[in-house]
Amino acid sequence: MLGRKKFILGLKEKLIEKLLFLCSFLSVLTTFGIIFILSAESIEFFKEVPVLSFLTDTQWTPLFVNKHFGILPLLCGTILTTFIAISVALPIGLISAVYLSEYASDKTRNIIKPLMEILAAVPTVVYGYFALLFITPLLKKIIPSISGFNALSSGLVMGIMIIPLVASLSEDALRSVPNGLREGAYALGSTRLQLSFKVIFPAALSGIIAALILAISRAIGETMIVAIAAGQQPRLTLNPLVPIETITAYIVQVSLGDTPHGTLEYRTIFACGMTLFLLTLCLNIISFKLKKKFQEIYE
Amino acid sequence: MNRKALNNFWDKLFKLLGITSISFGLLVLLALIIDVIIDGYPRITLNFFKSFPSRKPEMAGILSAWVGTIWIMVITALISIPIGIGAGIYLEEYAPKNKFTNFIEINIANLAGVPSVIYGLLGLGFFVRYMNLDRSVLAGGLTLALLVLPVIILSTREALRAIPSSIREASYALGATKWQTIRNQLLPAAIGNILTGIILAMSRAMGETAPLITVGALTYIAFLPQNPVIIKDSFPFMGISFQGLFDPFTVLPIQIYNWVSRPQKGFITDAAAGIMVLLILTLIMNSIAIFLRYQNQKRVRW
């Protein structure tokens, strides 16, 4: 009897393990699903549009009569807004991280970190509203020539949105530097500022770069802010004052229209998605590797 | 000034800069909230919650939007929570240390960083087209479930990792099997932190816009998915129907997006009012999560 009970118990254990394994395997399936769906439609797309003209044509007009399929204008818009966002988020996020890690008391940190989390939790559509109806009118007072839709205001707001990401990831990196280094520097008479930038910062550099790369990846993939506030005009320009369009905003634009399944226009969003996926995948993997390496040094 | 005083001066200056930097983001958040309240407060009436969207801004409401949001969140939660916790348990407690496990881990870290609009394309290609779910609330919920899965997996793993191994060893020493240990010792101890992760994941799902637009949520919809509970005249007076799962839908963020992108001034007021509702819900959920985490940290157990 006992043997039988043990057998059933063992069977149950095995079954549960298999079930739990399947749960985690679903994540692998998700990745394969993404790659499969994106490539299946992209391959169809590239049968009609040569890869070379996709990568080098300077116009993106798939919805016009005179069709051009050059990703460059969309890529340019994406890079432009990302650059503006990072120029805001990197300095502010890093200074905040150094302050939180080296200056702030535990009590201050316990109040500020949850507030930062709330800043990060605001839905992006809300930030889009804010960019279009608050920041753009504000910018118009300073730069009268700015268009109603522009890369600048969406880039700025996107920057504000990713400050918490940069701040909290860099703070993690700074804090994981062993305390011995801090004590050593203090013993030599350095101030907190000297300690932060001459000792802790270099020691945590790879972790901080990992955070920066993740922030770039996040900015590239951000969708609603640019879809609302940056306009829908693919344009090969680095002028932040005129309407542009990003890869993500184009996907939203086409999804909103009733583009029939199986047409070339429908497939453009998958080709765009593929570009976006490859870009962010590379950045995410680099960031992950850097972080792993960084953790190996200090843990 | 001598060298020491100068050093101290720079140190103080940097501290000021740090406080300014941190306040900057928070002040922007405050400006945003005030701006939205000024624009949207006049529209927050009972009718706003009871009306469908309309061509006339002053008649428009968020009925179909909030009902859709509840549908989506329930579906997302039902799918992502059990699978996410299961995957977290496997990776933390069962998975052997080998190349394949490492691959799954890199994979999950990467999935957490995939732009949400890509999940939308996956949903469009797989759920909407391949599985023929059409532009239904089920397709939307499934898509978001995949999207928030990494968040739940990661928080489950962290919660389990925080439990000292002595708890596991004690349980094994008493003759418990692995699953008994997990079910009776580890999960009850970790549930607080897991719950925090779940609430954050659901808050994220509530605010997501782009993937649902890609999956094909409608921007103008004047009916609701069929109610799952049907009142009947005869015994047992109630029935359950899953037909609503296959109905088209909209959600709160998409309704807001639709209003923001219209030129008429009146719709801006509607958008601001919708944002107020969305922001309040987000703030409540995040506050609960933060409070829960704080409580868990306070409780010294081991």
PDB file of N, CA and C in Angstrom, chain B residues 134-179:
ATOM      1  N   ASP B 134     -10.198  36.958 -34.620  1.00  0.00           N
ATOM      2  CA  ASP B 134     -10.652  38.249 -35.106  1.00  0.00           C
ATOM      3  C   ASP B 134     -10.278  39.345 -34.118  1.00  0.00           C
ATOM      4  N   ARG B 135     -10.855  40.528 -34.300  1.00  0.00           N
ATOM      5  CA  ARG B 135     -10.422  41.635 -33.445  1.00  0.00           C
ATOM      6  C   ARG B 135     -11.176  41.595 -32.119  1.00  0.00           C
ATOM      7  N   SER B 136     -11.095  40.471 -31.420  1.00  0.00           N
ATOM      8  CA  SER B 136     -11.948  40.275 -30.258  1.00  0.00           C
ATOM      9  C   SER B 136     -11.234  40.647 -28.970  1.00  0.00           C
ATOM     10  N   VAL B 137     -12.032  40.756 -27.921  1.00  0.00           N
ATOM     11  CA  VAL B 137     -11.501  41.080 -26.608  1.00  0.00           C
ATOM     12  C   VAL B 137     -10.579  39.944 -26.127  1.00  0.00           C
ATOM     13  N   LEU B 138     -10.865  38.711 -26.567  1.00  0.00           N
ATOM     14  CA  LEU B 138     -10.010  37.578 -26.196  1.00  0.00           C
ATOM     15  C   LEU B 138      -8.620  37.721 -26.811  1.00  0.00           C
ATOM     16  N   ALA B 139      -8.573  38.098 -28.093  1.00  0.00           N
ATOM     17  CA  ALA B 139      -7.277  38.286 -28.754  1.00  0.00           C
ATOM     18  C   ALA B 139      -6.476  39.373 -28.037  1.00  0.00           C
ATOM     19  N   GLY B 140      -7.160  40.458 -27.643  1.00  0.00           N
ATOM     20  CA  GLY B 140      -6.491  41.539 -26.927  1.00  0.00           C
ATOM     21  C   GLY B 140      -5.953  41.080 -25.581  1.00  0.00           C
ATOM     22  N   GLY B 141      -6.796  40.331 -24.836  1.00  0.00           N
ATOM     23  CA  GLY B 141      -6.389  39.857 -23.512  1.00  0.00           C
ATOM     24  C   GLY B 141      -5.211  38.903 -23.595  1.00  0.00           C
ATOM     25  N   LEU B 142      -5.242  37.998 -24.573  1.00  0.00           N
ATOM     26  CA  LEU B 142      -4.142  37.045 -24.740  1.00  0.00           C
ATOM     27  C   LEU B 142      -2.837  37.780 -25.053  1.00  0.00           C
ATOM     28  N   THR B 143      -2.938  38.788 -25.918  1.00  0.00           N
ATOM     29  CA  THR B 143      -1.744  39.556 -26.286  1.00  0.00           C
ATOM     30  C   THR B 143      -1.134  40.228 -25.059  1.00  0.00           C
ATOM     31  N   LEU B 144      -1.992  40.879 -24.264  1.00  0.00           N
ATOM     32  CA  LEU B 144      -1.469  41.560 -23.083  1.00  0.00           C
ATOM     33  C   LEU B 144      -0.946  40.566 -22.051  1.00  0.00           C
ATOM     34  N   ALA B 145      -1.543  39.361 -22.009  1.00  0.00           N
ATOM     35  CA  ALA B 145      -1.058  38.355 -21.066  1.00  0.00           C
ATOM     36  C   ALA B 145       0.401  38.011 -21.393  1.00  0.00           C
ATOM     37  N   LEU B 146       0.704  37.837 -22.687  1.00  0.00           N
ATOM     38  CA  LEU B 146       2.087  37.556 -23.066  1.00  0.00           C
ATOM     39  C   LEU B 146       2.990  38.731 -22.703  1.00  0.00           C
ATOM     40  N   LEU B 147       2.439  39.941 -22.866  1.00  0.00           N
ATOM     41  CA  LEU B 147       3.220  41.148 -22.600  1.00  0.00           C
ATOM     42  C   LEU B 147       3.631  41.269 -21.136  1.00  0.00           C
ATOM     43  N   VAL B 148       2.708  40.954 -20.200  1.00  0.00           N
ATOM     44  CA  VAL B 148       3.030  41.160 -18.781  1.00  0.00           C
ATOM     45  C   VAL B 148       3.663  39.930 -18.140  1.00  0.00           C
ATOM     46  N   LEU B 149       3.696  38.824 -18.873  1.00  0.00           N
ATOM     47  CA  LEU B 149       4.243  37.591 -18.315  1.00  0.00           C
ATOM     48  C   LEU B 149       5.657  37.760 -17.722  1.00  0.00           C
ATOM     49  N   PRO B 150       6.593  38.396 -18.452  1.00  0.00           N
ATOM     50  CA  PRO B 150       7.936  38.549 -17.892  1.00  0.00           C
ATOM     51  C   PRO B 150       7.935  39.275 -16.541  1.00  0.00           C
ATOM     52  N   VAL B 151       7.054  40.268 -16.392  1.00  0.00           N
ATOM     53  CA  VAL B 151       7.007  41.016 -15.130  1.00  0.00           C
ATOM     54  C   VAL B 151       6.643  40.077 -13.982  1.00  0.00           C
ATOM     55  N   ILE B 152       5.625  39.244 -14.206  1.00  0.00           N
ATOM     56  CA  ILE B 152       5.180  38.340 -13.144  1.00  0.00           C
ATOM     57  C   ILE B 152       6.241  37.268 -12.865  1.00  0.00           C
ATOM     58  N   ILE B 153       6.849  36.732 -13.926  1.00  0.00           N
ATOM     59  CA  ILE B 153       7.890  35.717 -13.733  1.00  0.00           C
ATOM     60  C   ILE B 153       9.034  36.288 -12.901  1.00  0.00           C
ATOM     61  N   LEU B 154       9.493  37.490 -13.269  1.00  0.00           N
ATOM     62  CA  LEU B 154      10.640  38.064 -12.569  1.00  0.00           C
ATOM     63  C   LEU B 154      10.314  38.351 -11.111  1.00  0.00           C
ATOM     64  N   SER B 155       9.090  38.837 -10.833  1.00  0.00           N
ATOM     65  CA  SER B 155       8.782  39.158  -9.431  1.00  0.00           C
ATOM     66  C   SER B 155       8.596  37.873  -8.620  1.00  0.00           C
ATOM     67  N   THR B 156       8.054  36.819  -9.247  1.00  0.00           N
ATOM     68  CA  THR B 156       7.943  35.542  -8.538  1.00  0.00           C
ATOM     69  C   THR B 156       9.330  35.013  -8.174  1.00  0.00           C
ATOM     70  N   ARG B 157      10.249  35.091  -9.136  1.00  0.00           N
ATOM     71  CA  ARG B 157      11.598  34.590  -8.874  1.00  0.00           C
ATOM     72  C   ARG B 157      12.260  35.351  -7.743  1.00  0.00           C
ATOM     73  N   GLU B 158      12.112  36.684  -7.780  1.00  0.00           N
ATOM     74  CA  GLU B 158      12.741  37.476  -6.725  1.00  0.00           C
ATOM     75  C   GLU B 158      12.150  37.134  -5.369  1.00  0.00           C
ATOM     76  N   ALA B 159      10.825  36.948  -5.340  1.00  0.00           N
ATOM     77  CA  ALA B 159      10.167  36.640  -4.072  1.00  0.00           C
ATOM     78  C   ALA B 159      10.664  35.302  -3.524  1.00  0.00           C
ATOM     79  N   LEU B 160      10.822  34.311  -4.404  1.00  0.00           N
ATOM     80  CA  LEU B 160      11.283  32.995  -3.948  1.00  0.00           C
ATOM     81  C   LEU B 160      12.749  33.042  -3.518  1.00  0.00           C
ATOM     82  N   ARG B 161      13.530  33.838  -4.247  1.00  0.00           N
ATOM     83  CA  ARG B 161      14.959  33.909  -3.948  1.00  0.00           C
ATOM     84  C   ARG B 161      15.193  34.511  -2.559  1.00  0.00           C
ATOM     85  N   ALA B 162      14.258  35.364  -2.123  1.00  0.00           N
ATOM     86  CA  ALA B 162      14.438  36.033  -0.844  1.00  0.00           C
ATOM     87  C   ALA B 162      14.221  35.083   0.339  1.00  0.00           C
ATOM     88  N   ILE B 163      13.661  33.889   0.074  1.00  0.00           N
ATOM     89  CA  ILE B 163      13.404  32.953   1.169  1.00  0.00           C
ATOM     90  C   ILE B 163      14.678  32.149   1.443  1.00  0.00           C
ATOM     91  N   PRO B 164      15.156  32.149   2.683  1.00  0.00           N
ATOM     92  CA  PRO B 164      16.412  31.453   2.977  1.00  0.00           C
ATOM     93  C   PRO B 164      16.283  29.943   2.760  1.00  0.00           C
ATOM     94  N   SER B 165      17.377  29.305   2.386  1.00  0.00           N
ATOM     95  CA  SER B 165      17.308  27.886   2.046  1.00  0.00           C
ATOM     96  C   SER B 165      17.031  27.027   3.282  1.00  0.00           C
ATOM     97  N   SER B 166      17.241  27.595   4.473  1.00  0.00           N
ATOM     98  CA  SER B 166      16.971  26.801   5.680  1.00  0.00           C
ATOM     99  C   SER B 166      15.509  26.375   5.738  1.00  0.00           C
ATOM    100  N   ILE B 167      14.609  27.227   5.230  1.00  0.00           N
ATOM    101  CA  ILE B 167      13.185  26.883   5.207  1.00  0.00           C
ATOM    102  C   ILE B 167      12.972  25.631   4.365  1.00  0.00           C
ATOM    103  N   ARG B 168      13.628  25.607   3.189  1.00  0.00           N
ATOM    104  CA  ARG B 168      13.485  24.443   2.307  1.00  0.00           C
ATOM    105  C   ARG B 168      14.051  23.201   2.982  1.00  0.00           C
ATOM    106  N   GLU B 169      15.241  23.362   3.564  1.00  0.00           N
ATOM    107  CA  GLU B 169      15.898  22.204   4.172  1.00  0.00           C
ATOM    108  C   GLU B 169      15.073  21.636   5.321  1.00  0.00           C
ATOM    109  N   ALA B 170      14.498  22.541   6.132  1.00  0.00           N
ATOM    110  CA  ALA B 170      13.668  22.090   7.251  1.00  0.00           C
ATOM    111  C   ALA B 170      12.474  21.293   6.741  1.00  0.00           C
ATOM    112  N   SER B 171      11.885  21.780   5.668  1.00  0.00           N
ATOM    113  CA  SER B 171      10.726  21.103   5.120  1.00  0.00           C
ATOM    114  C   SER B 171      11.097  19.721   4.573  1.00  0.00           C
ATOM    115  N   TYR B 172      12.218  19.657   3.866  1.00  0.00           N
ATOM    116  CA  TYR B 172      12.663  18.355   3.353  1.00  0.00           C
ATOM    117  C   TYR B 172      12.970  17.399   4.500  1.00  0.00           C
ATOM    118  N   ALA B 173      13.572  17.945   5.555  1.00  0.00           N
ATOM    119  CA  ALA B 173      13.956  17.107   6.691  1.00  0.00           C
ATOM    120  C   ALA B 173      12.732  16.471   7.337  1.00  0.00           C
ATOM    121  N   LEU B 174      11.594  17.151   7.230  1.00  0.00           N
ATOM    122  CA  LEU B 174      10.363  16.596   7.796  1.00  0.00           C
ATOM    123  C   LEU B 174       9.696  15.634   6.824  1.00  0.00           C
ATOM    124  N   GLY B 175      10.350  15.394   5.686  1.00  0.00           N
ATOM    125  CA  GLY B 175       9.838  14.402   4.760  1.00  0.00           C
ATOM    126  C   GLY B 175       8.948  14.946   3.672  1.00  0.00           C
ATOM    127  N   ALA B 176       8.861  16.255   3.564  1.00  0.00           N
ATOM    128  CA  ALA B 176       8.007  16.828   2.525  1.00  0.00           C
ATOM    129  C   ALA B 176       8.661  16.664   1.161  1.00  0.00           C
ATOM    130  N   THR B 177       7.822  16.484   0.152  1.00  0.00           N
ATOM    131  CA  THR B 177       8.363  16.436  -1.205  1.00  0.00           C
ATOM    132  C   THR B 177       8.620  17.858  -1.673  1.00  0.00           C
ATOM    133  N   LYS B 178       9.204  17.945  -2.855  1.00  0.00           N
ATOM    134  CA  LYS B 178       9.532  19.265  -3.394  1.00  0.00           C
ATOM    135  C   LYS B 178       8.284  20.135  -3.555  1.00  0.00           C
ATOM    136  N   TRP B 179       7.263  19.535  -4.175  1.00  0.00           N
ATOM    137  CA  TRP B 179       6.047  20.316  -4.410  1.00  0.00           C
ATOM    138  C   TRP B 179       5.357  20.678  -3.112  1.00  0.00           C
TER     139      TRP B 179
END
